[in-house]
Tab-separated table of C-alpha atoms in Angstrom:
chain	number	residue	atom	x	y	z
A	1	ASP	CA	0.015	-0.736	-16.396
A	2	ALA	CA	-2.097	2.099	-15.000
A	3	GLY	CA	-0.915	5.542	-15.998
A	4	ILE	CA	0.529	6.973	-12.808
A	5	THR	CA	3.648	9.072	-12.918
A	6	GLN	CA	5.477	10.385	-9.897
A	7	SER	CA	8.080	13.110	-10.011
A	8	PRO	CA	10.767	13.509	-9.019
A	9	ARG	CA	11.710	9.863	-8.576
A	10	HIS	CA	14.693	10.763	-6.424
A	11	LYS	CA	15.448	13.889	-4.462
A	12	VAL	CA	18.033	14.904	-1.902
A	13	THR	CA	17.357	18.087	-0.004
A	14	GLU	CA	18.389	19.875	3.147
A	15	THR	CA	16.478	20.304	6.386
A	16	GLY	CA	14.210	23.321	6.301
A	17	THR	CA	13.720	23.483	2.543
A	18	PRO	CA	10.313	23.086	0.906
A	19	VAL	CA	9.722	20.040	-1.252
A	20	THR	CA	6.857	19.227	-3.602
A	21	LEU	CA	6.191	15.780	-4.997
A	22	ARG	CA	3.868	15.401	-7.930
A	23	CYS	CA	1.560	12.571	-8.863
A	24	HIS	CA	-0.025	12.554	-12.297
A	25	GLN	CA	-2.587	10.012	-13.484
A	26	THR	CA	-4.157	9.397	-16.867
A	27	GLU	CA	-6.820	6.972	-15.609
A	28	ASN	CA	-9.395	9.586	-14.566
A	29	HIS	CA	-9.747	7.890	-11.175
A	30	ARG	CA	-11.567	9.963	-8.590
A	31	TYR	CA	-9.525	8.919	-5.567
A	32	MET	CA	-5.854	9.659	-5.065
A	33	TYR	CA	-3.599	8.966	-2.085
A	34	TRP	CA	-0.162	9.714	-0.754
A	35	TYR	CA	1.565	7.050	1.361
A	36	ARG	CA	4.976	6.840	2.890
A	37	GLN	CA	6.908	3.628	3.426
A	38	ASP	CA	9.651	3.265	6.010
A	39	PRO	CA	11.593	0.269	7.307
A	40	GLY	CA	9.762	-1.341	10.200
A	41	HIS	CA	6.446	0.212	9.231
A	42	GLY	CA	3.695	-0.727	6.873
A	43	LEU	CA	2.590	1.777	4.290
A	44	ARG	CA	1.073	4.743	6.110
A	45	LEU	CA	-1.440	7.127	4.630
A	46	ILE	CA	-0.486	10.796	4.636
A	47	HIS	CA	-3.394	12.440	2.810
A	48	TYR	CA	-5.982	11.434	0.302
A	49	SER	CA	-8.290	13.152	-2.153
A	50	TYR	CA	-11.807	12.278	-3.219
A	51	GLY	CA	-12.096	14.881	-5.922
A	52	VAL	CA	-10.826	18.199	-7.187
A	53	LYS	CA	-10.153	20.445	-4.201
A	54	ASP	CA	-11.456	17.739	-1.828
A	55	THR	CA	-8.801	16.303	0.444
A	56	ASP	CA	-8.560	14.764	3.878
A	57	LYS	CA	-5.888	13.806	6.353
A	58	GLY	CA	-4.479	10.370	6.880
A	59	GLU	CA	-2.722	8.925	9.900
A	60	VAL	CA	0.614	10.729	9.452
A	61	SER	CA	-0.384	14.098	8.006
A	62	ASP	CA	1.625	16.393	10.303
A	63	GLY	CA	4.199	18.361	8.331
A	64	TYR	CA	2.525	17.657	4.987
A	65	SER	CA	-0.007	19.461	2.857
A	66	VAL	CA	-1.658	18.467	-0.401
A	67	SER	CA	-3.483	20.064	-3.269
A	68	ARG	CA	-5.578	18.778	-6.096
A	69	SER	CA	-6.533	21.426	-8.614
A	70	LYS	CA	-7.154	18.961	-11.454
A	71	THR	CA	-8.426	15.407	-11.509
A	72	GLU	CA	-5.141	14.128	-12.838
A	73	ASP	CA	-2.719	15.861	-10.458
A	74	PHE	CA	-2.199	15.406	-6.723
A	75	LEU	CA	0.655	17.333	-5.128
A	76	LEU	CA	2.304	16.579	-1.796
A	77	THR	CA	4.213	19.434	-0.162
A	78	LEU	CA	6.619	19.371	2.719
A	79	GLU	CA	6.689	23.014	3.781
A	80	SER	CA	9.929	22.640	5.726
A	81	ALA	CA	11.507	19.242	5.306
A	82	THR	CA	12.903	17.405	8.319
A	83	SER	CA	15.131	14.346	8.512
A	84	SER	CA	12.193	12.315	9.832
A	85	GLN	CA	10.532	12.832	6.458
A	86	THR	CA	13.255	10.875	4.704
A	87	SER	CA	11.213	8.106	3.155
A	88	VAL	CA	9.843	6.530	0.024
A	89	TYR	CA	6.607	8.206	-0.996
A	90	PHE	CA	4.018	6.370	-3.048
A	91	CYS	CA	1.079	7.875	-4.811
A	92	ALA	CA	-1.924	5.626	-5.393
A	93	ILE	CA	-5.227	5.856	-7.214
A	94	SER	CA	-8.470	3.979	-6.957
A	95	LEU	CA	-11.834	3.851	-8.662
A	96	GLU	CA	-13.732	3.036	-5.486
A	97	GLY	CA	-13.558	5.156	-2.374
A	98	PRO	CA	-11.740	4.411	0.864
A	99	TYR	CA	-14.870	2.927	2.453
A	100	SER	CA	-15.710	0.591	-0.391
A	101	ARG	CA	-15.130	-3.118	0.013
A	102	ALA	CA	-13.727	-3.109	-3.502
A	103	ASN	CA	-11.191	-0.371	-2.860
A	104	VAL	CA	-8.199	-1.628	-4.802
A	105	LEU	CA	-5.193	0.657	-5.037
A	106	THR	CA	-2.847	1.089	-7.975
A	107	PHE	CA	0.471	2.606	-7.002
A	108	GLY	CA	2.963	4.814	-8.738
A	109	ALA	CA	6.625	3.852	-8.894
A	110	GLY	CA	7.531	5.890	-5.815
A	111	SER	CA	9.602	8.942	-4.989
A	112	ARG	CA	12.653	8.441	-2.826
A	113	LEU	CA	13.299	11.510	-0.666
A	114	THR	CA	16.374	12.066	1.463
A	115	VAL	CA	16.466	15.010	3.851
A	116	LEU	CA	19.954	15.797	5.136
B	1	ARG	CA	-2.579	-6.121	19.356
B	2	LYS	CA	-1.373	-4.378	16.212
B	3	GLU	CA	-4.007	-3.758	13.581
B	4	VAL	CA	-2.388	-5.987	10.973
B	5	GLU	CA	0.429	-8.352	11.888
B	6	GLN	CA	2.595	-10.457	9.641
B	7	ASP	CA	5.625	-12.630	10.229
B	8	PRO	CA	8.384	-10.613	8.534
B	9	GLY	CA	10.322	-13.723	7.545
B	10	PRO	CA	12.376	-14.130	5.492
B	11	PHE	CA	10.967	-17.369	4.238
B	12	ASN	CA	13.653	-19.139	2.225
B	13	VAL	CA	12.215	-21.969	0.150
B	14	PRO	CA	13.483	-24.051	-2.779
B	15	GLU	CA	11.873	-23.860	-6.175
B	16	GLY	CA	8.813	-26.050	-6.374
B	17	ALA	CA	8.044	-25.853	-2.677
B	18	THR	CA	4.746	-24.858	-1.154
B	19	VAL	CA	4.818	-21.947	1.257
B	20	ALA	CA	2.116	-20.318	3.368
B	21	PHE	CA	1.902	-16.940	5.049
B	22	ASN	CA	-0.537	-15.866	7.705
B	23	CYS	CA	-1.703	-12.417	8.652
B	24	THR	CA	-3.756	-11.512	11.720
B	25	TYR	CA	-5.953	-8.451	12.080
B	26	SER	CA	-7.458	-6.803	15.138
B	27	ASN	CA	-10.653	-5.172	13.871
B	28	SER	CA	-13.410	-7.764	13.875
B	29	ALA	CA	-15.570	-5.433	11.779
B	30	SER	CA	-13.143	-5.453	8.842
B	31	GLN	CA	-14.795	-6.371	5.574
B	32	SER	CA	-12.138	-6.219	2.882
B	33	PHE	CA	-8.923	-8.190	2.679
B	34	PHE	CA	-6.157	-8.176	0.112
B	35	TRP	CA	-2.715	-9.490	-0.620
B	36	TYR	CA	-0.294	-7.168	-2.411
B	37	ARG	CA	3.104	-8.094	-3.733
B	38	GLN	CA	6.063	-5.731	-3.612
B	39	ASP	CA	9.327	-6.396	-5.402
B	40	CYS	CA	12.522	-4.865	-4.059
B	41	ARG	CA	12.528	-1.089	-4.557
B	42	LYS	CA	9.281	-1.235	-6.537
B	43	GLU	CA	5.714	-0.262	-5.855
B	44	PRO	CA	3.157	-2.630	-4.299
B	45	LYS	CA	0.859	-4.369	-6.759
B	46	LEU	CA	-2.378	-6.152	-6.058
B	47	LEU	CA	-1.899	-9.912	-6.006
B	48	MET	CA	-5.419	-10.897	-5.071
B	49	SER	CA	-8.439	-9.973	-3.044
B	50	VAL	CA	-9.504	-12.404	-0.334
B	51	TYR	CA	-13.097	-13.527	-0.306
B	52	SER	CA	-15.042	-15.076	2.549
B	53	SER	CA	-15.243	-18.453	0.875
B	54	GLY	CA	-11.583	-18.472	-0.061
B	55	ASN	CA	-10.318	-18.038	-3.593
B	56	GLU	CA	-7.680	-19.346	-5.900
B	57	ASP	CA	-5.733	-17.785	-8.737
B	58	GLY	CA	-3.435	-20.263	-10.402
B	59	ARG	CA	-0.790	-21.292	-7.883
B	60	PHE	CA	-2.050	-18.832	-5.277
B	61	THR	CA	-4.792	-19.564	-2.763
B	62	ALA	CA	-6.138	-17.092	-0.238
B	63	GLN	CA	-8.230	-18.000	2.783
B	64	LEU	CA	-10.102	-15.931	5.350
B	65	ASN	CA	-10.846	-17.100	8.894
B	66	ARG	CA	-13.141	-14.548	10.499
B	67	ALA	CA	-13.476	-16.403	13.782
B	68	SER	CA	-9.741	-16.283	14.390
B	69	GLN	CA	-9.261	-13.034	12.477
B	70	TYR	CA	-6.572	-14.104	10.100
B	71	ILE	CA	-6.035	-14.434	6.399
B	72	SER	CA	-3.578	-16.702	4.682
B	73	LEU	CA	-1.798	-16.936	1.369
B	74	LEU	CA	-0.634	-20.271	0.002
B	75	ILE	CA	1.804	-20.425	-2.890
B	76	ARG	CA	2.222	-23.793	-4.585
B	77	ASP	CA	5.067	-24.832	-6.873
B	78	SER	CA	7.135	-21.756	-5.987
B	79	LYS	CA	9.009	-20.033	-8.796
B	80	LEU	CA	12.128	-17.891	-8.566
B	81	SER	CA	9.974	-14.996	-9.725
B	82	ASP	CA	7.784	-15.328	-6.627
B	83	SER	CA	10.613	-13.835	-4.568
B	84	ALA	CA	9.161	-10.626	-3.170
B	85	THR	CA	7.566	-9.118	-0.100
B	86	TYR	CA	3.894	-9.946	0.397
B	87	LEU	CA	1.765	-7.307	2.074
B	88	CYS	CA	-1.433	-8.110	3.921
B	89	VAL	CA	-4.029	-5.326	3.672
B	90	VAL	CA	-7.203	-5.055	5.719
B	91	ASN	CA	-9.776	-2.311	5.751
B	92	LYS	CA	-10.911	-0.632	8.929
B	93	ASN	CA	-14.579	-0.486	8.090
B	94	SER	CA	-14.689	2.827	9.865
B	95	ASN	CA	-17.009	5.746	9.299
B	96	SER	CA	-14.255	8.258	9.785
B	97	GLY	CA	-10.786	8.701	8.448
B	98	TYR	CA	-8.855	6.469	6.133
B	99	ALA	CA	-9.699	2.873	5.551
B	100	LEU	CA	-6.814	0.551	4.700
B	101	ASN	CA	-4.246	-0.926	7.059
B	102	PHE	CA	-1.090	-2.374	5.544
B	103	GLY	CA	0.965	-5.022	7.258
B	104	LYS	CA	4.736	-4.643	7.260
B	105	GLY	CA	5.099	-7.505	4.844
B	106	THR	CA	6.484	-11.022	4.703
B	107	SER	CA	9.649	-11.528	2.709
B	108	LEU	CA	9.904	-14.603	0.475
B	109	LEU	CA	13.068	-15.803	-1.214
B	110	VAL	CA	12.777	-18.713	-3.599
B	111	THR	CA	16.108	-20.344	-4.326
B	112	PRO	CA	17.195	-22.625	-7.187
């Protein structure tokens, strides 16, 4: 299996608190992504990164920020968590970019976040 | 029309049965198509890419119909271990923004 580690795997927090989820990869893939998965929705892209310090917004980026200071680490931050951000968050990596026909994603195990 | 649509199921089939899922997509310019498998409370994993001419991987066959804008997944000789949710993924072939659309998934339960 690809080396992708997400932490924490489970977190319960209160509305208004900051939360940071970490994704760490050992595959040296250039592209990294954060998705959220909710019942009744397909996986939705929050942010992605195409290199160190290079990031861009996805379709549901409001309320989230990201940082990538090293190739292997991609952080997702909820500055002030809300109940609508209760979800399962998946990090993914890929060798090819988002516009490549061969863009195959490898996912981490997920981080389950509950905001009370 | 939603960008990627799948019948959510569940499809309940006996072991050994053949089962087929369809997925429709709205963007006629899409170029890349995939099936991912997701087990309960696990991450999605690539099952197979879908090529224009159709492709097979063991008991799994994927087909693409560009004219009708759908892709299909056929599973022959179903095993208990095939029980999972199958996600249809289509790219947007767009010059801006993100590029992959995920369907909500089709749930398959294979029973003894």
